[in-house]
mmCIF file of C-alpha atoms in Angstrom:
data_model
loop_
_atom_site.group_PDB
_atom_site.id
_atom_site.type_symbol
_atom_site.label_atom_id
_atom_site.label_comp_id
_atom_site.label_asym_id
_atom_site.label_seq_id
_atom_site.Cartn_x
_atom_site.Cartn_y
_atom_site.Cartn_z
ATOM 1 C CA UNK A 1 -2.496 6.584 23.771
ATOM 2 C CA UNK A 2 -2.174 6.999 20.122
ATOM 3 C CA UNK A 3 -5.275 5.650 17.699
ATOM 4 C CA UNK A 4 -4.334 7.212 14.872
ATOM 5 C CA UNK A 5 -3.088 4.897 12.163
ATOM 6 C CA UNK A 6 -1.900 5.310 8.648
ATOM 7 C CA UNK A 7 -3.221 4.030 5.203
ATOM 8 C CA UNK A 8 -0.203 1.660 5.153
ATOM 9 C CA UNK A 9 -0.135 0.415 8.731
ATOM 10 C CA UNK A 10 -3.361 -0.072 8.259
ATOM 11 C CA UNK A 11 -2.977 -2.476 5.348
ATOM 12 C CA UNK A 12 -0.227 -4.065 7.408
ATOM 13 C CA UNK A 13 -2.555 -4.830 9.997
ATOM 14 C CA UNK A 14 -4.660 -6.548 7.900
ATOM 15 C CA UNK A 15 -1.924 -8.402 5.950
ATOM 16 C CA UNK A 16 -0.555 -9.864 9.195
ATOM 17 C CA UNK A 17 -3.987 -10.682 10.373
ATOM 18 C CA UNK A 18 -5.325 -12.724 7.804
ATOM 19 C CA UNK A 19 -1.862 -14.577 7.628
ATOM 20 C CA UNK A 20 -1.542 -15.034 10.900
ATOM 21 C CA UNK A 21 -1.846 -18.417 11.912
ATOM 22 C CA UNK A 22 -2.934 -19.442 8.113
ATOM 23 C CA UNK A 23 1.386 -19.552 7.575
ATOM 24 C CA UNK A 24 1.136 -22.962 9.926
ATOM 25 C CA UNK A 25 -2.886 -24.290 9.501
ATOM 26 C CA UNK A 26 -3.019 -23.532 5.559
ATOM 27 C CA UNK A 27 -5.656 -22.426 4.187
ATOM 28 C CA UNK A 28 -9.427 -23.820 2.741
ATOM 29 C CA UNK A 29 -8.488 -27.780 3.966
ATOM 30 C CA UNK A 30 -11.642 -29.552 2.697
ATOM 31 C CA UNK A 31 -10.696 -29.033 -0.557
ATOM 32 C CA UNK A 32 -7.336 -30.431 -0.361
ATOM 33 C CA UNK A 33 -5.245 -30.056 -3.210
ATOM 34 C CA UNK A 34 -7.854 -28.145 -5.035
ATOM 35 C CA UNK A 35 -7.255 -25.615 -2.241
ATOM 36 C CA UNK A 36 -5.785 -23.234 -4.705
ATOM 37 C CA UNK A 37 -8.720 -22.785 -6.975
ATOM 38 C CA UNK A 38 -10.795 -22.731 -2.973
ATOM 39 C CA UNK A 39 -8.398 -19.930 -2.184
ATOM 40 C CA UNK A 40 -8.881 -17.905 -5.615
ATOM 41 C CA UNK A 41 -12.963 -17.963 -4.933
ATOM 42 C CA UNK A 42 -12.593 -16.897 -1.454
ATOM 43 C CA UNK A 43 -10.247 -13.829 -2.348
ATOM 44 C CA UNK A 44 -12.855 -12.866 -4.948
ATOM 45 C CA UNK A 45 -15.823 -12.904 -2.650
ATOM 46 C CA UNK A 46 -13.917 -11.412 0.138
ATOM 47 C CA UNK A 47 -13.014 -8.702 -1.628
ATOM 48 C CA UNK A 48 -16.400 -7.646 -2.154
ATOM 49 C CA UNK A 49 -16.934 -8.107 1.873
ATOM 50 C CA UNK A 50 -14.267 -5.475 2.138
ATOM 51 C CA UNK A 51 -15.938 -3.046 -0.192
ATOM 52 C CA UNK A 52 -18.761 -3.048 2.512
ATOM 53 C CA UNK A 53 -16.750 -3.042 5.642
ATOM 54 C CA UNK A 54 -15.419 0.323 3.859
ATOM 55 C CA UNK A 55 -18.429 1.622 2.881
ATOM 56 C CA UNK A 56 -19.731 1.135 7.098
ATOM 57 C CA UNK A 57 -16.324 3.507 7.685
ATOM 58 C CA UNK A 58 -17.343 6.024 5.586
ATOM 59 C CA UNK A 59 -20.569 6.556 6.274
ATOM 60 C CA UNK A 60 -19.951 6.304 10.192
ATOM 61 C CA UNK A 61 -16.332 8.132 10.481
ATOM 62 C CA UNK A 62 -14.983 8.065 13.831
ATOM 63 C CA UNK A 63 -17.333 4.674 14.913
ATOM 64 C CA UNK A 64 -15.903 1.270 15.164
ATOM 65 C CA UNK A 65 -18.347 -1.814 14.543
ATOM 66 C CA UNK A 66 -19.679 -1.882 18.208
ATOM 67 C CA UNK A 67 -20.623 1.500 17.586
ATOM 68 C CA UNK A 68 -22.394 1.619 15.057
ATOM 69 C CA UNK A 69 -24.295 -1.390 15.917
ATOM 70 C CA UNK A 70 -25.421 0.675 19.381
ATOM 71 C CA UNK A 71 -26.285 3.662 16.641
ATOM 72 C CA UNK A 72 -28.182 1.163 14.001
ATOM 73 C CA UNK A 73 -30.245 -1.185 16.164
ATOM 74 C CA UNK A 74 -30.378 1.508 19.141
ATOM 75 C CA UNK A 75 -29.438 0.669 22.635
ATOM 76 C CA UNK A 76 -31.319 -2.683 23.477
ATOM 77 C CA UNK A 77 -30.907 -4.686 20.346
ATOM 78 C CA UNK A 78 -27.640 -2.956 19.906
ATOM 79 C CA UNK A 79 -25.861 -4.534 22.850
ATOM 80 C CA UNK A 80 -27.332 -7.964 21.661
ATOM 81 C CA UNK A 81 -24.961 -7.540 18.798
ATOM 82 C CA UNK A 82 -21.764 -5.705 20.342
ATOM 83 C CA UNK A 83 -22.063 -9.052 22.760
ATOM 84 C CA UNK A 84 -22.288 -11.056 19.881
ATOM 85 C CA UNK A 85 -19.367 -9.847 18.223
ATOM 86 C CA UNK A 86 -17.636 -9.060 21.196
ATOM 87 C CA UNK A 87 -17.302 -13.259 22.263
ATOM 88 C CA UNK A 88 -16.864 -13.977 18.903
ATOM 89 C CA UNK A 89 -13.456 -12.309 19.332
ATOM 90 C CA UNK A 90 -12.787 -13.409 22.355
ATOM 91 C CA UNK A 91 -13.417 -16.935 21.214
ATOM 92 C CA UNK A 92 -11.452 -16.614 17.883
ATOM 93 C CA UNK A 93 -8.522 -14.936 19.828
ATOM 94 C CA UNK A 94 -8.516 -18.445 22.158
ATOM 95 C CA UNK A 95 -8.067 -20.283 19.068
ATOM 96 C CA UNK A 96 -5.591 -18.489 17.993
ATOM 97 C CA UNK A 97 -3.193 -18.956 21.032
ATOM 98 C CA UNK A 98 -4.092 -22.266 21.748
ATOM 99 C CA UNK A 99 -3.501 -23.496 17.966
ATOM 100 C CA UNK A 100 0.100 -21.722 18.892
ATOM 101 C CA UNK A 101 0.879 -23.256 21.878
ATOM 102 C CA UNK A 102 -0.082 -26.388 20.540
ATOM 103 C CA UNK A 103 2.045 -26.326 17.381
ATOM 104 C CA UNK A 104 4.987 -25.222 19.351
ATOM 105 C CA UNK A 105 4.425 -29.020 21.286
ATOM 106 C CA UNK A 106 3.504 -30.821 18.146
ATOM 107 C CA UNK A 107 6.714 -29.766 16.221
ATOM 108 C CA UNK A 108 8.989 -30.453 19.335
ATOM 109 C CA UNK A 109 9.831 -26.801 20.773
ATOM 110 C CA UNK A 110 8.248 -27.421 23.656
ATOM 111 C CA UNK A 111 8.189 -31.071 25.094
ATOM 112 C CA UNK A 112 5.635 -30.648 27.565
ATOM 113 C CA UNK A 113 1.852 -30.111 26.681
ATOM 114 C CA UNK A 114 1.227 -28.052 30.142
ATOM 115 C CA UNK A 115 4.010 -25.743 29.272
ATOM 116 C CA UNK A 116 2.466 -24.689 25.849
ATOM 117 C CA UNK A 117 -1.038 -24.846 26.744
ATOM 118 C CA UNK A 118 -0.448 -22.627 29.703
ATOM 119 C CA UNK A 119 2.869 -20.917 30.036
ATOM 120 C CA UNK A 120 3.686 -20.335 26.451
ATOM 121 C CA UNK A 121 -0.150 -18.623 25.782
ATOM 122 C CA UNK A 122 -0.073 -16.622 29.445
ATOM 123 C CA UNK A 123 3.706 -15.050 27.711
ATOM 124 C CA UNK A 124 1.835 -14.564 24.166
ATOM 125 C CA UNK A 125 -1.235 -12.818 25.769
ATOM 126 C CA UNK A 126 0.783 -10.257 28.253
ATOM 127 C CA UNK A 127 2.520 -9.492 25.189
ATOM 128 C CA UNK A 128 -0.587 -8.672 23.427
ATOM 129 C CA UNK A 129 -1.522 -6.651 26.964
ATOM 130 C CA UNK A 130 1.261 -4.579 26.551
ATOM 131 C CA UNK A 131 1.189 -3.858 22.779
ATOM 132 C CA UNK A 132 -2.470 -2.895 24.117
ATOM 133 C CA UNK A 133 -1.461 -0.413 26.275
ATOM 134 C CA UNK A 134 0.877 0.700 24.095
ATOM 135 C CA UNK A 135 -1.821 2.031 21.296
ATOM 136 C CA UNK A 136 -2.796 0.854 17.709
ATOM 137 C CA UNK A 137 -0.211 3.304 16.333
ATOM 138 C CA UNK A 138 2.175 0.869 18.116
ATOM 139 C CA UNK A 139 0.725 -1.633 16.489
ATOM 140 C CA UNK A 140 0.607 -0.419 13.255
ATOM 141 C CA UNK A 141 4.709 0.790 13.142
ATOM 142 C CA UNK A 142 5.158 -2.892 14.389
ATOM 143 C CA UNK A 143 3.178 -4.268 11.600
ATOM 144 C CA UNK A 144 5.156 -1.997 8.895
ATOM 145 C CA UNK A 145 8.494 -2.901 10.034
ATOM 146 C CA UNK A 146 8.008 -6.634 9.720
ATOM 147 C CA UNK A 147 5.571 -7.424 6.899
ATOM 148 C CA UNK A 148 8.663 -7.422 4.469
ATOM 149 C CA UNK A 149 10.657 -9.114 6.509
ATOM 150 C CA UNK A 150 8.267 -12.368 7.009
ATOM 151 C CA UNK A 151 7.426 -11.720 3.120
ATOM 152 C CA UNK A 152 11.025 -11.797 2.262
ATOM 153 C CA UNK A 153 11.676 -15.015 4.686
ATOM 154 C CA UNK A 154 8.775 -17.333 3.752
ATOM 155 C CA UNK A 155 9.782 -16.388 -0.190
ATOM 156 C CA UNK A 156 13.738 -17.275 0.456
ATOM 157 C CA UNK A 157 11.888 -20.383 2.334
ATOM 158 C CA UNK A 158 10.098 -21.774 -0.780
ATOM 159 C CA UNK A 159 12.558 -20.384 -3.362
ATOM 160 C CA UNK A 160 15.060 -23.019 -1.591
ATOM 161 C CA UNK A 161 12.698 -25.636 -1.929
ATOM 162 C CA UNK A 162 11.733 -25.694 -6.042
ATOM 163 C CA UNK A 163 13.844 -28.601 -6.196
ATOM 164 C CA UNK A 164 11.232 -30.735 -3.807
ATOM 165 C CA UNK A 165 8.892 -29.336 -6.263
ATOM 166 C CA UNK A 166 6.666 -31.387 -8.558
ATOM 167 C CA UNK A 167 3.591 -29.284 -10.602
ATOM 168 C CA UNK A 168 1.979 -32.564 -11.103
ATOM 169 C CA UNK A 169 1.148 -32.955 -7.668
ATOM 170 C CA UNK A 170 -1.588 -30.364 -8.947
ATOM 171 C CA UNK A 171 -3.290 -32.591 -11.353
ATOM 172 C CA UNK A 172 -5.963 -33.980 -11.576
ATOM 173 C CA UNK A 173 -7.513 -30.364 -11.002
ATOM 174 C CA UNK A 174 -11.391 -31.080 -9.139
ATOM 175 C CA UNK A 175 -11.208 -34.879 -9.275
ATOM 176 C CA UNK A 176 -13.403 -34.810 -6.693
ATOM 177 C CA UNK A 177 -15.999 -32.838 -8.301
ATOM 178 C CA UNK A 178 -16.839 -28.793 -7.255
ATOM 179 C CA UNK A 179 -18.413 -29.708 -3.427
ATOM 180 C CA UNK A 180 -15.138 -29.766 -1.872
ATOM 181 C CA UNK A 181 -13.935 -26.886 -4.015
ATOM 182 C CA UNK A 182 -17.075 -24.350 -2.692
ATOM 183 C CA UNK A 183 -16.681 -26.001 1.035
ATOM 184 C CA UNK A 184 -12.677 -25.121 1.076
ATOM 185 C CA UNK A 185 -14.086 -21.634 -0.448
ATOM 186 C CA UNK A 186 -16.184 -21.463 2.631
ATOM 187 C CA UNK A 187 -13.506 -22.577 4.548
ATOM 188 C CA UNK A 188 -11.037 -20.058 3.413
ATOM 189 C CA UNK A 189 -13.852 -16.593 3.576
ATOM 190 C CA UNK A 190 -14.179 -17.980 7.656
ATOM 191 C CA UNK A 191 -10.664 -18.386 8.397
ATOM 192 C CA UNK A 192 -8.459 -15.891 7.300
ATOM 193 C CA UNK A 193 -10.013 -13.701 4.585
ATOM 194 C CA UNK A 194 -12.517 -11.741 6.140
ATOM 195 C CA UNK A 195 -11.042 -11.703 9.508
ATOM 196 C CA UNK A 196 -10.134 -7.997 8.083
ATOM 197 C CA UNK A 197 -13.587 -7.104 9.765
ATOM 198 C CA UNK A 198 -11.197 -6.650 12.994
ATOM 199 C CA UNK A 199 -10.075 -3.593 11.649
ATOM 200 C CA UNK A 200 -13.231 -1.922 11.916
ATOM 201 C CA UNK A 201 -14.005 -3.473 15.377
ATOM 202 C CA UNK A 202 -11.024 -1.452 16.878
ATOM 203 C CA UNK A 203 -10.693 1.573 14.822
ATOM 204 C CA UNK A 204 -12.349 4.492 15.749
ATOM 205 C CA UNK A 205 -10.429 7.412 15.165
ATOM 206 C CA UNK A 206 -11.920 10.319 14.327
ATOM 207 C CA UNK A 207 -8.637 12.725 13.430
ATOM 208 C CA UNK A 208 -8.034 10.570 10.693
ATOM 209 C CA UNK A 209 -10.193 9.537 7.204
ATOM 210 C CA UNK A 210 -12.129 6.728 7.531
ATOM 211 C CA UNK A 211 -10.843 3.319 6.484
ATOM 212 C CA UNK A 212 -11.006 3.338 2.667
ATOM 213 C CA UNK A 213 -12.060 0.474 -0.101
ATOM 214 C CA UNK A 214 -8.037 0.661 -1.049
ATOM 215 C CA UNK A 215 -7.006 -0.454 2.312
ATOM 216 C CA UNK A 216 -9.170 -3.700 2.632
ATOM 217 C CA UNK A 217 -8.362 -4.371 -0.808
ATOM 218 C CA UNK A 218 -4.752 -4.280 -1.046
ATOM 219 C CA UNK A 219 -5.094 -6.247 2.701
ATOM 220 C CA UNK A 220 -7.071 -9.090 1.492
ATOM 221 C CA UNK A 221 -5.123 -9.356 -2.629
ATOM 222 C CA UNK A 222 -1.733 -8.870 -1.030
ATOM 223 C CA UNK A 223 -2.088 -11.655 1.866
ATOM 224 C CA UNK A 224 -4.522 -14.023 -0.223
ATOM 225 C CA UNK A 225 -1.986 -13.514 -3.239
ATOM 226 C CA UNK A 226 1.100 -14.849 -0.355
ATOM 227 C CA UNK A 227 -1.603 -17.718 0.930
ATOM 228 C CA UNK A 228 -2.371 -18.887 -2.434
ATOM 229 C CA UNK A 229 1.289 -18.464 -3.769
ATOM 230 C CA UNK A 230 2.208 -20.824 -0.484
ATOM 231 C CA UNK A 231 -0.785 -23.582 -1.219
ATOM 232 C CA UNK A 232 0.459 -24.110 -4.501
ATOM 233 C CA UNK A 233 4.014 -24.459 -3.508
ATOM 234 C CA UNK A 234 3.268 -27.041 -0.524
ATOM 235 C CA UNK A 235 0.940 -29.148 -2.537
ATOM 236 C CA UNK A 236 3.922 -29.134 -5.514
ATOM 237 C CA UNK A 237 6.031 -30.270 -2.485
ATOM 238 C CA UNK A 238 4.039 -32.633 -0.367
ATOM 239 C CA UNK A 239 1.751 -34.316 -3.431
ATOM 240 C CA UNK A 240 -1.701 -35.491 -2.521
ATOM 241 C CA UNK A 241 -1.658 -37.727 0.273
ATOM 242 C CA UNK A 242 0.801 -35.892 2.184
ATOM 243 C CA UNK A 243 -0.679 -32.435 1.471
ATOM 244 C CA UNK A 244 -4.446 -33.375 2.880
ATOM 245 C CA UNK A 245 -3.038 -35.369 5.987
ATOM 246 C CA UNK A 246 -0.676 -33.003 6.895
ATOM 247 C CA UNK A 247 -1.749 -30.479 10.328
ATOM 248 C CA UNK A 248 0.868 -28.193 9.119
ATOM 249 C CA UNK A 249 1.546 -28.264 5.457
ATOM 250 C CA UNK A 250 3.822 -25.610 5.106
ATOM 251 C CA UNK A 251 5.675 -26.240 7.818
ATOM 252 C CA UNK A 252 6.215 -29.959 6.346
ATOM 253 C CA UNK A 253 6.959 -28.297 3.284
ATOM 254 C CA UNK A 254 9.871 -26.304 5.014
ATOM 255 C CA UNK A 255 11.629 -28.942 6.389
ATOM 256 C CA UNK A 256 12.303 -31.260 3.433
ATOM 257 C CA UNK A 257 15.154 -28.220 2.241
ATOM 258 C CA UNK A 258 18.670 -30.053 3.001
ATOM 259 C CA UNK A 259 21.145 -28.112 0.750
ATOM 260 C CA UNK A 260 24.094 -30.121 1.042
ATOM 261 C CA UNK A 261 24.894 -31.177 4.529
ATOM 262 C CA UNK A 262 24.996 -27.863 6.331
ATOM 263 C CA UNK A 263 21.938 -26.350 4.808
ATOM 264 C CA UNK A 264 19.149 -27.615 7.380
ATOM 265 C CA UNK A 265 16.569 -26.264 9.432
ATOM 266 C CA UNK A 266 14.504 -23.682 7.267
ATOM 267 C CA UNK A 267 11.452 -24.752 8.953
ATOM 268 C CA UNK A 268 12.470 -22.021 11.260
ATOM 269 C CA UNK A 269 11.505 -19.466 8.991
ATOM 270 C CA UNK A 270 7.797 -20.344 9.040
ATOM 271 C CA UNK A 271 8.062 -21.207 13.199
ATOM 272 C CA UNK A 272 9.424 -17.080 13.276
ATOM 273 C CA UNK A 273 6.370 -15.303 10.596
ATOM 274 C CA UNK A 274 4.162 -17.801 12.278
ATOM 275 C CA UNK A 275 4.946 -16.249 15.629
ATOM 276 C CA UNK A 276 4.828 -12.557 14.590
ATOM 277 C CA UNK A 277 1.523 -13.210 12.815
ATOM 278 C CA UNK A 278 0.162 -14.774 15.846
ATOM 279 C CA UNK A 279 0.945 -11.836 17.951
ATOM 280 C CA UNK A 280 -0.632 -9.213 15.632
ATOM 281 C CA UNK A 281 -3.489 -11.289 15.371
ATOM 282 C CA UNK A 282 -4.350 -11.845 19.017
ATOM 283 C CA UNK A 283 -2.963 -8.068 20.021
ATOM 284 C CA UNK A 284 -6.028 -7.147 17.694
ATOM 285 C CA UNK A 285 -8.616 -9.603 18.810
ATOM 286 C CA UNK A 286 -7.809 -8.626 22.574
ATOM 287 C CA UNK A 287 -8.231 -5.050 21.483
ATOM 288 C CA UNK A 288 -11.766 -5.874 19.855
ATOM 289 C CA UNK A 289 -12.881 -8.055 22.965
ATOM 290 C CA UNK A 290 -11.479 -4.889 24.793
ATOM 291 C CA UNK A 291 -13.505 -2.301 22.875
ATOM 292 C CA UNK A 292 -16.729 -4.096 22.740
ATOM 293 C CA UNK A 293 -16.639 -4.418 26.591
ATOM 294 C CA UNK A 294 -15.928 -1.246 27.238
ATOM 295 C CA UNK A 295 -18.514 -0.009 24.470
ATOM 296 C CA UNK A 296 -20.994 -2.463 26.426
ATOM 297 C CA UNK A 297 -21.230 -0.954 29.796
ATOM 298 C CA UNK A 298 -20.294 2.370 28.754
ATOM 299 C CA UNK A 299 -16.726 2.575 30.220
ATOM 300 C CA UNK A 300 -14.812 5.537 28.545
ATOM 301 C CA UNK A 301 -11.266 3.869 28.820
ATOM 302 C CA UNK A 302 -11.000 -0.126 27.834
ATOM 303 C CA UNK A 303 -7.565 -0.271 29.127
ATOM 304 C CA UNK A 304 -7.522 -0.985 32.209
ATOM 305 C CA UNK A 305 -9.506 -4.133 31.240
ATOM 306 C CA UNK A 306 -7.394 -5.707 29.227
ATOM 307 C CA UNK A 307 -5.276 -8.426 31.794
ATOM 308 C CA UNK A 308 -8.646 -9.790 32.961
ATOM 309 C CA UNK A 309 -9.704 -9.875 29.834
ATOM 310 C CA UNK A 310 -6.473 -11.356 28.535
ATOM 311 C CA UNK A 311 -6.567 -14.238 31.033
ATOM 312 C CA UNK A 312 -10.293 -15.081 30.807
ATOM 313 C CA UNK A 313 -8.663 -15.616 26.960
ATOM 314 C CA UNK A 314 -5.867 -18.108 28.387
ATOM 315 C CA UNK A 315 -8.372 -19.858 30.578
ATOM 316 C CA UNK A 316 -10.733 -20.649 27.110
ATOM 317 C CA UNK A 317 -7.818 -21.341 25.107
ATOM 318 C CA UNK A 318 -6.633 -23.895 27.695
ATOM 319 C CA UNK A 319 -10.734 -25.734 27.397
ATOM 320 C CA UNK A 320 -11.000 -25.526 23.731
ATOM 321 C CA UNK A 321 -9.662 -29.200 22.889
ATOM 322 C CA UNK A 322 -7.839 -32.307 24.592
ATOM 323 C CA UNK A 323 -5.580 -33.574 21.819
ATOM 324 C CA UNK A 324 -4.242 -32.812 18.009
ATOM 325 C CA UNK A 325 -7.123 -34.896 16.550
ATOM 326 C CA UNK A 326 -10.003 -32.420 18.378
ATOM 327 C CA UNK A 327 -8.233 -29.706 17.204
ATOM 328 C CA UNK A 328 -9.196 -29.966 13.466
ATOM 329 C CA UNK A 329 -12.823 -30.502 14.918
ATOM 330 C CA UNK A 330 -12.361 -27.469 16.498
ATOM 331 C CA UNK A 331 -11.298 -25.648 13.179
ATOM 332 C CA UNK A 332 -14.466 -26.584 11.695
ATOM 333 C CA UNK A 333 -16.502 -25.610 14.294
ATOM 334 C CA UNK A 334 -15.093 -22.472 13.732
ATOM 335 C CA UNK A 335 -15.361 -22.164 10.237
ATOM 336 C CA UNK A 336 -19.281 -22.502 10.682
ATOM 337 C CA UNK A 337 -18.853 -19.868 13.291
ATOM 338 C CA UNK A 338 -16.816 -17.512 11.147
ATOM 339 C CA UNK A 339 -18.990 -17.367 8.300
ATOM 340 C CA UNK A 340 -21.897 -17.152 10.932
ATOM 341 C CA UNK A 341 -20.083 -13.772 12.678
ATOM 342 C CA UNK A 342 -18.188 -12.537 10.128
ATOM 343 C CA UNK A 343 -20.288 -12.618 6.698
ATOM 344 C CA UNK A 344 -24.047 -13.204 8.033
ATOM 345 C CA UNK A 345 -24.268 -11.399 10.971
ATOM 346 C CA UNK A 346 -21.934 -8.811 9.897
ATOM 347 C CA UNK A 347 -24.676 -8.008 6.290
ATOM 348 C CA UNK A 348 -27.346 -7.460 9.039
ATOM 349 C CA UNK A 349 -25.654 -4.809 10.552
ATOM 350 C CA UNK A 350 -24.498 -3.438 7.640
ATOM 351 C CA UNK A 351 -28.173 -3.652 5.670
ATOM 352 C CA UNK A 352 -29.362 -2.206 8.988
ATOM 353 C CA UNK A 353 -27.130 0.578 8.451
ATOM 354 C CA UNK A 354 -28.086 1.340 5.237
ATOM 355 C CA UNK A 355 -31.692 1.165 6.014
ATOM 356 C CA UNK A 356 -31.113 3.765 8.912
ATOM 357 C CA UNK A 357 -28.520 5.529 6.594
ATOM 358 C CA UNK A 358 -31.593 6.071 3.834
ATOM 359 C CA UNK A 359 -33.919 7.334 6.588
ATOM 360 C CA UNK A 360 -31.747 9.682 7.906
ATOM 361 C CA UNK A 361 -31.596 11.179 4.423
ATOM 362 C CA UNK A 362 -35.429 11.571 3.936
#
């Protein structure tokens, strides 16, 4: 199995994992149409993140993040946080399926709940199983070949719709003063921007350099660039009330296109990236869960582990929430429990490593 991955795949990978299922939920929410200036803030800060999460794969090549927490914190207070991190993806990567299945019943494509919540995620995950099996090469080649494509669709996709738009559906800019501007910036560092820190839970190869600052740069400007680029347009389409009520804004957005009367049914383009971004994402958070177990009980191969593992996935997807209205208390639940996992607990591992990292030079 091949774990050997390019500078460019690599970048891919973290394009299509921080758009993901941000194409369909949009991006920092609280601050509604002020998401824009949210989003901006959140690129800026995440960037910064990502200068860390490179500077942890330099200075342990060949170690992914459950690693290097075993060889910072040693092997007792080191498995508290590879368990830590390790439910955190398995948690983040039931979200992620369930908010798919239950968009695909929301918008129609499937008219039963029990068939999205159950058969839909159980087809999404042995996907992800197989991609698994397949290697994080495979992953990366996949994530090359269609990153222009969904780029290139969602783009067509809005440059078809400037005639729904309206740039004073923008103003007033912060009428509601800066608190739901830095809580839509905390929004947006949770869920998607520094969801990069995947990367470095499942890569660990040591034949090739270690993940550079380039890589999680261009990852988080390129996709928060596309995010941002999207808010804008679906607030310029949907106006104010619309925009902030609105489950799926760009998918709303989408649909208004009627060019002529033969011209219909864009939203499709969104349903397709949303898919594809969906299955990176979750191939990658399965691989995580995967890697932490196996880094856990000190299992050589985390394989073979993967369609339990995938199902136990399924079965917490399927518990997360009842109804549509539970799911956006969900996504702030999760918000607190990205920047929890992903910013604090994440700058204790990596001031523990460069505590240890300053010893080791004395």
């Amino acid at each position: 199995m091949k774990e050997t991955i390019t500078d460019k795949q690599a970048v891919s990978i973290i394009f299509l994992c921080i758009l993901g299922s941000s194409i369909i939920l949009g991006v920092a929410r609280p601050a509604k149409v002020d998401a824009w200036i949210s989003i901006i803030l959140a690129i800026i800060i995440s960037l910064i993140i990502g200068l860390c999460h490179a500077r942890l794969s330099k200075k342990f090549h060949g170690k992914n993040l459950f690693e290097i927490c075993e060889i910072v914190f040693g092997k007792i207070f080191g498995k508290i946080f590879i368990s830590l991190f390790m439910l955190y993806a398995i948690l983040i990567n039931a979200l992620i399926i369930r908010d798919f299945g239950e968009f695909l019943y929301i918008t129609g494509v499937v008219s039963i709940r029990e068939i999205s919540q159950v058969f839909i995620m159980t087809i999404v995950i042995l996907l992800c199983i197989y991609m698994l099996k397949k290697g994080l090469s495979t992953l990366g080649r996949f994530c090359v070949f269609f990153v222009p494509i969904i780029v290139f669709m969602l783009t067509m996709g809005y440059i078809l719709s400037i005639n729904n738009m309206s740039p004073r559906n923008i103003l007033p800019i912060m009428y509601d003063g800066v608190k739901p501007v830095i809580n839509g910036a905390l929004s947006a560092i949770s869920f998607p921007f520094t969801e990069g820190l995947v990367l470095l839970m499942i890569y660990n190869s040591p034949k090739n350099k270690a993940l550079t600052s380039k890589i999680f740069t261009k990852g988080v400007l390129f996709s928060g660039l596309m995010l941002l680029s999207m808010t804008i347009f679906d607030i310029m389409i949907l106006g104010y009330s619309t925009f902030a009520s609105s489950y799926f804004p760009s998918y709303t957005s989408l649909r208004r296109i009627s060019i002529g009367n033969f011209f219909e049914r864009i939203e499709l383009i969104i349903i397709l990236s949303f898919i594809f971004g969906v299955f990176v994402k979750s191939s990658c958070y399965l691989i995580a869960s995967c890697k932490g177990i196996a880094c856990l009980f000190n299992m050589k191969d985390y394989t073979f582990i993967s369609t339990p593992v995938g199902f136990f996935v399924v079965s917490i997807a399927y518990l997360l929430y009842e109804n549509t209205k539970e799911l956006a208390e969900a996504a702030q639940l999760f918000t607190y429990l990205g920047i929890s996992f992903q910013v604090v607990l994440f700058f204790i591992v990596f001031i523990g490593a460069e505590i240890k990292i300053r010893k080791l030079k004395r």
